[in-house]
Short mmCIF file of C-alpha atoms and ligand atoms in Angstrom, two decimals:
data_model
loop_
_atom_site.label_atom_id
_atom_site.label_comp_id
_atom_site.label_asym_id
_atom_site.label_seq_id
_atom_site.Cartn_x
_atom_site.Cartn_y
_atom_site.Cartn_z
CA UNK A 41 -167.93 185.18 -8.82
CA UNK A 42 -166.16 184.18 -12.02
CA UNK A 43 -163.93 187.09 -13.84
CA UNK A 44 -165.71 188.90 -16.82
CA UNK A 45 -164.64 187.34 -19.90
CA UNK A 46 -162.34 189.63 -21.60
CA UNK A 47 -162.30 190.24 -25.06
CA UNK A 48 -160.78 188.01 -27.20
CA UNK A 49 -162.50 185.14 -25.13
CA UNK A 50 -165.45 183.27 -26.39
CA UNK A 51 -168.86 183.06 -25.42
CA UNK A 52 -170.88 179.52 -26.27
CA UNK A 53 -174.31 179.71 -27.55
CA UNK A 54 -176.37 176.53 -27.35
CA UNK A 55 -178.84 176.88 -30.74
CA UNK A 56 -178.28 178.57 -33.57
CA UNK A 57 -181.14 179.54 -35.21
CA UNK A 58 -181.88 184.12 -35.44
CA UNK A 59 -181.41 185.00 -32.00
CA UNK A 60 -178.15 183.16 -31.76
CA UNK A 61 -177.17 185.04 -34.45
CA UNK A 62 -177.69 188.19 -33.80
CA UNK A 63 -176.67 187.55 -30.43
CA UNK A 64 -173.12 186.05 -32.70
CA UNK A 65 -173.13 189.86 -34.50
CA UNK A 66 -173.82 192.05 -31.29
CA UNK A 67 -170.66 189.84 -29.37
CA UNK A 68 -168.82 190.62 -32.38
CA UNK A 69 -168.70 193.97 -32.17
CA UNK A 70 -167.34 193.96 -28.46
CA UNK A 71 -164.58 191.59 -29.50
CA UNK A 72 -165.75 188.71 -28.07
CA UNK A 73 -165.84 185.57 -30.67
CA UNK A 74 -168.94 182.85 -29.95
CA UNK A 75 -169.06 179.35 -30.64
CA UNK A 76 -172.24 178.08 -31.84
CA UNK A 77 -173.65 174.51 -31.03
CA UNK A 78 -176.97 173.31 -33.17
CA UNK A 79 -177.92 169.97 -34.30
CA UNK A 80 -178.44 171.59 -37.56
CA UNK A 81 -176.56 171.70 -40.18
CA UNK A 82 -178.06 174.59 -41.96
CA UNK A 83 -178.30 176.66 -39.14
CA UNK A 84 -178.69 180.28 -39.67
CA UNK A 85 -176.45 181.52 -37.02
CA UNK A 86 -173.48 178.88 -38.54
CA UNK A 87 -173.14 181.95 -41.24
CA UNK A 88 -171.78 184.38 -38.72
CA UNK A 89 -169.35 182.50 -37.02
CA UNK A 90 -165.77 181.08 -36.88
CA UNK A 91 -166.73 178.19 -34.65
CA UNK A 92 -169.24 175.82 -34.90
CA UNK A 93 -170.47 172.48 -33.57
CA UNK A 94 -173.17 170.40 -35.02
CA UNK A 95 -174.10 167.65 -32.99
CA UNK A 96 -177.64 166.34 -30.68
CA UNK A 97 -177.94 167.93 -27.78
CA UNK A 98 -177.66 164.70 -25.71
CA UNK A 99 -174.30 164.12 -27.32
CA UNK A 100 -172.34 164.26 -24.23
CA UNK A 101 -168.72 164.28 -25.90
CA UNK A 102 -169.30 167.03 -28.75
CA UNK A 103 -170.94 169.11 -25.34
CA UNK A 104 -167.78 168.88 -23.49
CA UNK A 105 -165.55 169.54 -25.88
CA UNK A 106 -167.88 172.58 -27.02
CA UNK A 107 -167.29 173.41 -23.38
CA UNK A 108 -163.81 173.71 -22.98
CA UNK A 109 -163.72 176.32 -25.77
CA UNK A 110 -166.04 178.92 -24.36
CA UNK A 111 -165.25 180.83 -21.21
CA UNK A 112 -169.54 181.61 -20.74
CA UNK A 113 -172.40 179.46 -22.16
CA UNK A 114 -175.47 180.88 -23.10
CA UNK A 115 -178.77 179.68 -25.00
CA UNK A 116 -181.40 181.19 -27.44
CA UNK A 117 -184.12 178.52 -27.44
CA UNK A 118 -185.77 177.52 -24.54
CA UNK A 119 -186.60 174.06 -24.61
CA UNK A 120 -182.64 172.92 -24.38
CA UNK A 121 -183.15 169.60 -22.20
CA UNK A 122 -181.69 169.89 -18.57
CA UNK A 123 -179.36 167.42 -18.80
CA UNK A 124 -177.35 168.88 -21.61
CA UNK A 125 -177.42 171.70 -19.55
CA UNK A 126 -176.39 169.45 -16.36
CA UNK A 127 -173.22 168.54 -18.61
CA UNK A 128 -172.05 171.85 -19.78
CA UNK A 129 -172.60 173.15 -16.12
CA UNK A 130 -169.56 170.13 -15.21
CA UNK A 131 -167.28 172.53 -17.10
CA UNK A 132 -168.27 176.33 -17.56
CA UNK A 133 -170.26 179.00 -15.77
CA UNK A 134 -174.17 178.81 -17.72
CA UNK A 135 -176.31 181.94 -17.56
CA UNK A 136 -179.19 182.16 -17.58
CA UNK A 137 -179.34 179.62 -14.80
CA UNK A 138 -180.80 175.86 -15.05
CA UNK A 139 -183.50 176.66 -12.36
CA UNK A 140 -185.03 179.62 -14.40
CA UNK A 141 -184.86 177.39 -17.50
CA UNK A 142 -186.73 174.55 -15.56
CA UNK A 143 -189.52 176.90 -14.30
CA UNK A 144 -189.73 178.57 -17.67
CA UNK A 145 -190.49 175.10 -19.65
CA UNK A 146 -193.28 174.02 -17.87
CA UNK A 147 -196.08 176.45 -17.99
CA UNK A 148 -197.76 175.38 -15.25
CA UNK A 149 -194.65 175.55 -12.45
CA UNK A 150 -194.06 179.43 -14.26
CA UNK A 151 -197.34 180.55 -13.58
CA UNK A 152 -196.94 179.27 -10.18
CA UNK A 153 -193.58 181.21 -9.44
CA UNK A 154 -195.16 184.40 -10.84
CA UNK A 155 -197.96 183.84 -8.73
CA UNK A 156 -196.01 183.35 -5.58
CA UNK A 157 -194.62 186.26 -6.43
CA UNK A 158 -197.88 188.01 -5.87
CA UNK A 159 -197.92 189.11 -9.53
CA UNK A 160 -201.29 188.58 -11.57
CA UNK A 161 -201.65 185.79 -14.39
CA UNK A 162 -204.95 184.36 -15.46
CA UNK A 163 -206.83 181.95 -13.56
CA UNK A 164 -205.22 178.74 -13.84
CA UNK A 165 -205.79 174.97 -12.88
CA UNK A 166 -203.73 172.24 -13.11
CA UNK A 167 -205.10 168.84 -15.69
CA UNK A 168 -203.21 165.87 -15.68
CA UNK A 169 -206.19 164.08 -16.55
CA UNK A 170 -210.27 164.37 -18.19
CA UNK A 171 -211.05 163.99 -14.29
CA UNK A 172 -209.66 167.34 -13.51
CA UNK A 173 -211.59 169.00 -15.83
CA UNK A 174 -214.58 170.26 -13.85
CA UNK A 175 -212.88 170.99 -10.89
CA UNK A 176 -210.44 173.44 -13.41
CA UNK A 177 -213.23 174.73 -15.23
CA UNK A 178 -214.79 176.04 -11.94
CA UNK A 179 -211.69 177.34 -11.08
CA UNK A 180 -210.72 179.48 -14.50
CA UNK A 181 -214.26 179.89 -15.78
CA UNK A 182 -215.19 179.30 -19.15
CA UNK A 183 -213.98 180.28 -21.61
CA UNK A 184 -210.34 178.84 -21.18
CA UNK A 185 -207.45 177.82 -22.73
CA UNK A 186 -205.75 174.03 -22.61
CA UNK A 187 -201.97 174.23 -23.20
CA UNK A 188 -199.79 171.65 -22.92
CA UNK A 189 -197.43 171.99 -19.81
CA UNK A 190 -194.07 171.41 -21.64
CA UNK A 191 -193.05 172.10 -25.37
CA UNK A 192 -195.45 174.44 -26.40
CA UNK A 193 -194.87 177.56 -28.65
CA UNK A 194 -196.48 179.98 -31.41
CA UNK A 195 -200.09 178.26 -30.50
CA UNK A 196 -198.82 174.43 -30.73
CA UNK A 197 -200.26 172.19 -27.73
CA UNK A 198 -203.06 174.93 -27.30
CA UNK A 199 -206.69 174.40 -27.76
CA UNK A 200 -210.01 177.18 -27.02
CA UNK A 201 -212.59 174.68 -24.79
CA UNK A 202 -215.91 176.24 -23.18
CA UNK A 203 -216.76 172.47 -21.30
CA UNK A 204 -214.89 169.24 -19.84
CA UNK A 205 -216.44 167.67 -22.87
CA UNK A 206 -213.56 169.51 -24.99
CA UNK A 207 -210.92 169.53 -22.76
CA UNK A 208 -211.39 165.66 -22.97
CA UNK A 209 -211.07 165.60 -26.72
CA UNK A 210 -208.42 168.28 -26.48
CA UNK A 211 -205.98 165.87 -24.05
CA UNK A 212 -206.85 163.02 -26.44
CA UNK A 213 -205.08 165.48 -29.30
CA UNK A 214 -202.04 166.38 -27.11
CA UNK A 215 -201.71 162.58 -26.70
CA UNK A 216 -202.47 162.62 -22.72
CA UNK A 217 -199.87 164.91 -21.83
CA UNK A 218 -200.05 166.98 -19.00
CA UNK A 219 -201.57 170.16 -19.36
CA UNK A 220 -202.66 173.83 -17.33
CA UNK A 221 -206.06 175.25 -17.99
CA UNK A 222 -206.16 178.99 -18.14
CA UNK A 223 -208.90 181.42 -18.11
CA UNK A 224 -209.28 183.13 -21.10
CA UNK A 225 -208.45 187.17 -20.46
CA UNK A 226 -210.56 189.25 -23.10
CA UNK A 227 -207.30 191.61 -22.74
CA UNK A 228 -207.44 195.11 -24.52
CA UNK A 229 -203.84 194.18 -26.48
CA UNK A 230 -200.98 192.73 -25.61
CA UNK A 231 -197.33 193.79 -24.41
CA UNK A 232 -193.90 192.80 -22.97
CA UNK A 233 -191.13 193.66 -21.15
CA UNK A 234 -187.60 192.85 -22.41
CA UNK A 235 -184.77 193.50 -19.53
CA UNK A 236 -181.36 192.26 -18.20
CA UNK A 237 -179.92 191.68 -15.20
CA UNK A 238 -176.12 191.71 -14.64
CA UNK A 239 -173.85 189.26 -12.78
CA UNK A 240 -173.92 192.17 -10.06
CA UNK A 241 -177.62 192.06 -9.37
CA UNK A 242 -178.00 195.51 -11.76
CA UNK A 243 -180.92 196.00 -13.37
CA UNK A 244 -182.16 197.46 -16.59
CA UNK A 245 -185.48 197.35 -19.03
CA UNK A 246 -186.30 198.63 -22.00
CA UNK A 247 -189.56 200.45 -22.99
CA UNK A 248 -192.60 197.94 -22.77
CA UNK A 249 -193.54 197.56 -26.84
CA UNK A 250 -197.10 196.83 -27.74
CA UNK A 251 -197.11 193.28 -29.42
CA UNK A 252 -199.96 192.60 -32.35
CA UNK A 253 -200.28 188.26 -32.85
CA UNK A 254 -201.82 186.54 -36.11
CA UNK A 255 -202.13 182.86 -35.87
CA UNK A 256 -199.71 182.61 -33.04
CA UNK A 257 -197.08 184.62 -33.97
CA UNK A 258 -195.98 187.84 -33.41
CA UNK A 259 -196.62 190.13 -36.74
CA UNK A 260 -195.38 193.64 -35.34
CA UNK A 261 -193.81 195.26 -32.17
CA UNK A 262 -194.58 199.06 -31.62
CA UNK A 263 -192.92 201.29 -28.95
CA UNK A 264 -193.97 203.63 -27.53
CA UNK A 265 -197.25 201.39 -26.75
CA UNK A 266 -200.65 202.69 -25.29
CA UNK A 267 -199.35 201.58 -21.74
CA UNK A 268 -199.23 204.52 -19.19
CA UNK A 269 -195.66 206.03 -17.83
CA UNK A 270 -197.48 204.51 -14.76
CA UNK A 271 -198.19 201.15 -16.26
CA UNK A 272 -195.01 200.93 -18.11
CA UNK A 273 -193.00 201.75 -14.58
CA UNK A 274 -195.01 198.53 -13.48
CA UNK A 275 -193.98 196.68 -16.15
CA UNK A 276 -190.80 197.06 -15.70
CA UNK A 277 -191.19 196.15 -12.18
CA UNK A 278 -192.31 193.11 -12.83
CA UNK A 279 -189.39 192.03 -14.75
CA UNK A 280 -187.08 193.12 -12.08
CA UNK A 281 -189.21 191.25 -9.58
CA UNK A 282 -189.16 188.10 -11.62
CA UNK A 283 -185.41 188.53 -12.49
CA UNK A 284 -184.31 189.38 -8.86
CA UNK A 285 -186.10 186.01 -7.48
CA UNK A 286 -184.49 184.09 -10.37
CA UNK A 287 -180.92 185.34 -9.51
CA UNK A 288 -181.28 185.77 -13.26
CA UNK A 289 -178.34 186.11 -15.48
CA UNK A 290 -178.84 187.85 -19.36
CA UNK A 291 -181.95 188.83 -20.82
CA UNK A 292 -185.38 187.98 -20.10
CA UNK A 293 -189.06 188.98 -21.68
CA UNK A 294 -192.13 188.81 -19.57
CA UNK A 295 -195.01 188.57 -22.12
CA UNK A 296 -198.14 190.48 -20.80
CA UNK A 297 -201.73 190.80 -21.48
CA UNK A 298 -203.02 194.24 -20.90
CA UNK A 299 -206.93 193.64 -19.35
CA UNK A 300 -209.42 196.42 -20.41
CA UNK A 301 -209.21 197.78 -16.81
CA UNK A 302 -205.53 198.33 -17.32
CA UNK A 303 -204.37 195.29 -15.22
CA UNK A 304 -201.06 193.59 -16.21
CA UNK A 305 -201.63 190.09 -16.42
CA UNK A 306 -197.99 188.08 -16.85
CA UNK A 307 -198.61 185.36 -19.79
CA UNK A 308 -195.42 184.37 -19.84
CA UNK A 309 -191.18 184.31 -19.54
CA UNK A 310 -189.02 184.09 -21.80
CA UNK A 311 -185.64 183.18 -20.91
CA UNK A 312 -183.80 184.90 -23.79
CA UNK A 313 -183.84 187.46 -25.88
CA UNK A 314 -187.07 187.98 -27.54
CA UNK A 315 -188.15 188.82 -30.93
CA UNK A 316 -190.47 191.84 -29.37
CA UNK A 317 -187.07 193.58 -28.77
CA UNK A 318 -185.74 193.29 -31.60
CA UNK A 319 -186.42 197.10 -32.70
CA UNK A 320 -183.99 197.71 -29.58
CA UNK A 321 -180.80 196.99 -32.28
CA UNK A 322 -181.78 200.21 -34.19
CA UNK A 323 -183.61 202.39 -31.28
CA UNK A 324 -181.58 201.99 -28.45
CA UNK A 325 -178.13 202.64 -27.99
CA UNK A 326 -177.39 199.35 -27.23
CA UNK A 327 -179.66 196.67 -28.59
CA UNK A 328 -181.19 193.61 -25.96
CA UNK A 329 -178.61 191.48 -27.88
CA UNK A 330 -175.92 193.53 -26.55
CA UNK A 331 -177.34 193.65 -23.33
CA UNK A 332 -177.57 189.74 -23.45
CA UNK A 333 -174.01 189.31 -24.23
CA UNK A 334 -172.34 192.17 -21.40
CA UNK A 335 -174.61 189.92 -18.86
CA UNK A 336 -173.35 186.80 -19.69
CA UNK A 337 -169.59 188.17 -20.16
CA UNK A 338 -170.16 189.90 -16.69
CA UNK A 339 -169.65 193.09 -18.34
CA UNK A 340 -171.36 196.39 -16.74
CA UNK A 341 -174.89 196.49 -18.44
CA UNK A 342 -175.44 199.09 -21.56
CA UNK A 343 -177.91 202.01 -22.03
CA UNK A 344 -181.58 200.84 -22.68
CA UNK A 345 -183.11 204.29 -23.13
CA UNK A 346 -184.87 204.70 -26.84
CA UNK A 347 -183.86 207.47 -28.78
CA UNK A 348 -186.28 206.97 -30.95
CA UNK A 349 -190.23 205.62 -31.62
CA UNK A 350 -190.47 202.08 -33.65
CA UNK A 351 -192.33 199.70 -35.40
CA UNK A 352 -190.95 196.04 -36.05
CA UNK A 353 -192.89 193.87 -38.64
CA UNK A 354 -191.75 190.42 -38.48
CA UNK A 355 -191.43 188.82 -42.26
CA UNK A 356 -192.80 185.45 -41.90
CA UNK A 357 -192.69 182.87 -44.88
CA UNK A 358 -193.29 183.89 -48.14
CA UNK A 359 -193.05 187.74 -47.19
CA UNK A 360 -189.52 187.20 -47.47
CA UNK A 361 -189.51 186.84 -51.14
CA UNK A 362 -190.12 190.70 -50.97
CA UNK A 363 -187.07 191.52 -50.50
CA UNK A 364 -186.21 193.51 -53.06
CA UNK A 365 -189.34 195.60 -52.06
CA UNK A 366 -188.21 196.08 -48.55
CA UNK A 367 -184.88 196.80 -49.33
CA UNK A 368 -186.04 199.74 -51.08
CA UNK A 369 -188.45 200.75 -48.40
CA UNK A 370 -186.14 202.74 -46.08
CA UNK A 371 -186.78 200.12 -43.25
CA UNK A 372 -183.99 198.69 -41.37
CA UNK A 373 -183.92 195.34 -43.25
CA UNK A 374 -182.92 191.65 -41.54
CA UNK A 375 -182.80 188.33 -43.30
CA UNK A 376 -181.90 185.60 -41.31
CA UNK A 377 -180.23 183.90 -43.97
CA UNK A 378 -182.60 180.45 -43.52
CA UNK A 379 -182.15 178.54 -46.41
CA UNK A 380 -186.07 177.33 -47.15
CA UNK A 381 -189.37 179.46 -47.07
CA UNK A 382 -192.04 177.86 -44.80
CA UNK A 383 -195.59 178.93 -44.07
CA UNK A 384 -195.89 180.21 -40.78
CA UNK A 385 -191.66 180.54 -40.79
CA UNK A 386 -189.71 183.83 -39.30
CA UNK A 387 -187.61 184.60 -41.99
CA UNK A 388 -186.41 188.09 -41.31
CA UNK A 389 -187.91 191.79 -39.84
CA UNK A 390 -187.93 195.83 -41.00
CA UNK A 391 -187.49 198.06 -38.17
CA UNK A 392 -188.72 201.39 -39.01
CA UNK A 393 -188.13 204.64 -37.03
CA UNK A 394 -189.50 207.72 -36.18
CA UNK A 395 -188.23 210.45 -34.34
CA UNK A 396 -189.43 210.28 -30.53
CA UNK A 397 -193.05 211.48 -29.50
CA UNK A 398 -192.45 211.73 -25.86
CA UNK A 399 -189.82 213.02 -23.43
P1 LIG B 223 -198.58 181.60 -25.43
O1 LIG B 223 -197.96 180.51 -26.23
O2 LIG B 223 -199.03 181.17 -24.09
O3 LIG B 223 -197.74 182.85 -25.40
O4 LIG B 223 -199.90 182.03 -26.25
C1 LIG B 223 -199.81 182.53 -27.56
C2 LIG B 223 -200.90 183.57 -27.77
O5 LIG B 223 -202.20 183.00 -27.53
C3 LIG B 223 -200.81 184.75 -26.81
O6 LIG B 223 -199.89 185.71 -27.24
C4 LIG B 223 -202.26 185.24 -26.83
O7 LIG B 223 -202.52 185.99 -28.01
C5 LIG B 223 -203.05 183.95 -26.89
N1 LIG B 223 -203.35 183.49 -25.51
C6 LIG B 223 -202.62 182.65 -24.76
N2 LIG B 223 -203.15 182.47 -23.53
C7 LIG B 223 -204.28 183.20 -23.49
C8 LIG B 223 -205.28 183.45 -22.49
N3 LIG B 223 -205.23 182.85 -21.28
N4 LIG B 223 -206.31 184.29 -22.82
C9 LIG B 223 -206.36 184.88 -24.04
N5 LIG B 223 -205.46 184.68 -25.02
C10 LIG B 223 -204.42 183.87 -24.77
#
């Protein structure tokens, strides 16, 4: 095993868009400097650091010599193509690792891992074409869910369909691409599970937040969540479960639907920190972006316990404009320092805290 990175070394992150930088502030503060690489040249994390590259991805030159800088590379988005990854791997230790990135793109070979894990995950059929459509709709029930296998996120490349009728018109609008069919779980809410895993094979999660969507996207994160201390213990164990058979490196989320019988369903894995812990920078002594950064460094792994109960309301477009507002609403205010307003956008959060309701 590589040595830890010490500090004063740096620490590459591949995209540079919020979670890079806050993952850029929390290094910060243990000394270590980070290098950010986006093919933007507006990118919000570029505000935050010393060192930046802005070049493609598949720009094999400006990766190499992004490599030689950094003693640890690390990502915050997860679609970064394998073979940029392939060439960065050439010259410097990568965590999390390129299989768990692979798996994690394509919904279809995830849900398959987390099934052979014996974990539970909706119903699920493959479609690569209209012809598979009966045969998945007797498998998932209707009705289900068509998502695109690759390059999906916040809703895009998913479509509601109740017959093979729509899941043919649906594959016409995703162009043909391959695609999984998943039962659709009338779940009581939703939740996740945000942990690390260290270089050493140590393990540890935070508290399982309750997560509310609108359109897509996350609105608000709220710990402690209705989950159990029973369910949450599960929770957790699934993340370890998944992390362990990953040989996973950092931190992951593990996004979860919570069926009315109290069933943990996995939706999905993240491989990165994950806007559902961000509440963790203000309630626990040391934040998942932290935690992200002692993993990759191959530092020992921080304290996850909450000291405290939280709410975290994403700011999304136009909200943002409220600053002003927010700022004088005792919240924990972040900005992300993006440099246009879009609908539908993530341009900052509040964190707000209360003192803790359990033990
Ligand atoms: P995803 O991109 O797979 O995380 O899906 C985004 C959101 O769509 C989820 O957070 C759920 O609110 C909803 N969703 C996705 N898959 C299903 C499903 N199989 N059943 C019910 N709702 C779903």
């Amino acid at each position: 095993m590589t040595a830890p990175v010490a500090p004063g070394g740096t620490i590459g992150i591949l995209g540079g868009g919020q979670l890079g930088r806050m993952l850029a502030l929390a290094a910060a503060r243990l000394g270590l400097k980070t290098h950010i690489f986006s093919d933007e040249a507006d990118a919000p994390a570029f505000q935050v650091v010393e060192t930046k590259t802005i070049a493609r991805y598949d720009d094999a030159k400006a990766l190499a010599a992004f490599a030689k800088t950094c003693d640890a590379i690390t990502f915050e988005f997860e679609n970064v193509p394998a073979a940029t990854l392939g060439i960065l791997a050439e010259h410097k230790p990568i965590f999390p690792n390129a299989r768990t990135l692979a798996t994690a793109q394509d919904r279809l070979d995830e849900k398959r891992f987390v099934a052979s894990l014996g974990l539970k995950t909706a119903p699920f059929a493959a479609i690569d074409s209209a012809r598979d459509a009966e045969a998945a709709i007797a498998n998932t029930g209707t009705p289900a869910i068509l998502k695109t296998r690759r390059l999906g996120y916040d809703g895009k490349g998913q479509a509601k369909v109740s017959s093979a009728a729509d899941i043919a018109n649906a594959l016409r609008s995703f162009k043909d691409a391959p695609c999984i069919l998943e039962g659709f779980v009338d779940f009581a809410y939703e939740a996740s599970v945000v942990a690390a895993r260290g270089r050493d094979g140590s393990f540890a999660a935070y508290d399982p937040p309750e997560n509310y969507h609108a359109d897509h996207i996350l609105r608000r994160s709220t710990v402690p969540s209705r989950l159990t201390p029973r369910q949450c213990d599960d929770a957790k164990d699934i993340a370890r479960r998944i992390a362990d058979a990953f040989d996973y490196v950092g931190v992951l989320a593990v996004e979860l639907f919570v069926a009315k019988d109290g069933t943990l369903l996995v939706n999905e894995i993240a491989p990165r920190v994950h806007n559902s812990g961000h509440w963790t920078i203000e309630a626990c002594l040391v934040s998942q972006f932290e935690q992200h950064i002692r993993a990759v460094a191959g530092w020992p792994l921080g304290e996850p316990t909450r000291h405290s109960d939280a709410v975290m309301e994403n700011l999304i477009g136009e909200e943002a404009r409220d600053w002003q507002t927010l700022a004088r609403d005792g919240g924990a205010l972040h900005l992300y320092g993006k440099s246009e307003i879009r609908a539908g956008r993530k341009m900052g959060h509040v964190t707000r805290l209360k003192a803790k309701t359990e033990p």
